[in-house]
């Protein structure tokens, strides 16, 4: 918390750490990830694709890879989580 307090002071915000409130919902808490199992991507297209279309396309492309999941994060980025490092590196290589 001390580094966050230093950030607040350095950024010109005048607040104490005991004045800050965070509300976390269980579905919003990110799971800890083993290193090199997460890739970030962005779909660049003239067309907008729904989640079902993205999921279906990736399932066909990555049919041999088991245990992966994805979620949209800010700015149109997609976070892909893989069961192991080798699967993530395989996708990255392709």
JSON list of C-alpha atoms in Angstrom, two decimals, residues 39-45 48-49 51 54 70-80:
[
{"chain": "A", "resi": 39, "resn": "UNK", "atom": "CA", "xyz": [-1.47, -13.73, -24.57]},
{"chain": "A", "resi": 40, "resn": "UNK", "atom": "CA", "xyz": [-3.12, -10.46, -25.53]},
{"chain": "A", "resi": 41, "resn": "UNK", "atom": "CA", "xyz": [-4.66, -9.93, -28.94]},
{"chain": "A", "resi": 42, "resn": "UNK", "atom": "CA", "xyz": [-6.95, -7.64, -30.86]},
{"chain": "A", "resi": 43, "resn": "UNK", "atom": "CA", "xyz": [-9.25, -8.44, -33.77]},
{"chain": "A", "resi": 44, "resn": "UNK", "atom": "CA", "xyz": [-8.79, -5.92, -36.54]},
{"chain": "A", "resi": 45, "resn": "UNK", "atom": "CA", "xyz": [-11.62, -6.01, -39.04]},
{"chain": "A", "resi": 48, "resn": "UNK", "atom": "CA", "xyz": [-17.80, -6.29, -35.74]},
{"chain": "A", "resi": 49, "resn": "UNK", "atom": "CA", "xyz": [-17.91, -9.88, -34.50]},
{"chain": "A", "resi": 51, "resn": "UNK", "atom": "CA", "xyz": [-18.60, -13.33, -28.83]},
{"chain": "A", "resi": 54, "resn": "UNK", "atom": "CA", "xyz": [-15.11, -15.26, -32.08]},
{"chain": "A", "resi": 70, "resn": "UNK", "atom": "CA", "xyz": [-10.63, -15.72, -23.18]},
{"chain": "A", "resi": 71, "resn": "UNK", "atom": "CA", "xyz": [-12.16, -12.47, -22.06]},
{"chain": "A", "resi": 72, "resn": "UNK", "atom": "CA", "xyz": [-12.47, -9.00, -23.49]},
{"chain": "A", "resi": 73, "resn": "UNK", "atom": "CA", "xyz": [-10.60, -6.34, -21.60]},
{"chain": "A", "resi": 74, "resn": "UNK", "atom": "CA", "xyz": [-10.49, -2.59, -22.10]},
{"chain": "A", "resi": 75, "resn": "UNK", "atom": "CA", "xyz": [-9.64, -0.96, -25.41]},
{"chain": "A", "resi": 76, "resn": "UNK", "atom": "CA", "xyz": [-10.86, -3.89, -27.50]},
{"chain": "A", "resi": 77, "resn": "UNK", "atom": "CA", "xyz": [-8.04, -6.14, -26.30]},
{"chain": "A", "resi": 78, "resn": "UNK", "atom": "CA", "xyz": [-8.67, -9.82, -25.73]},
{"chain": "A", "resi": 79, "resn": "UNK", "atom": "CA", "xyz": [-6.86, -11.75, -23.02]},
{"chain": "A", "resi": 80, "resn": "UNK", "atom": "CA", "xyz": [-6.26, -15.42, -23.79]}
]
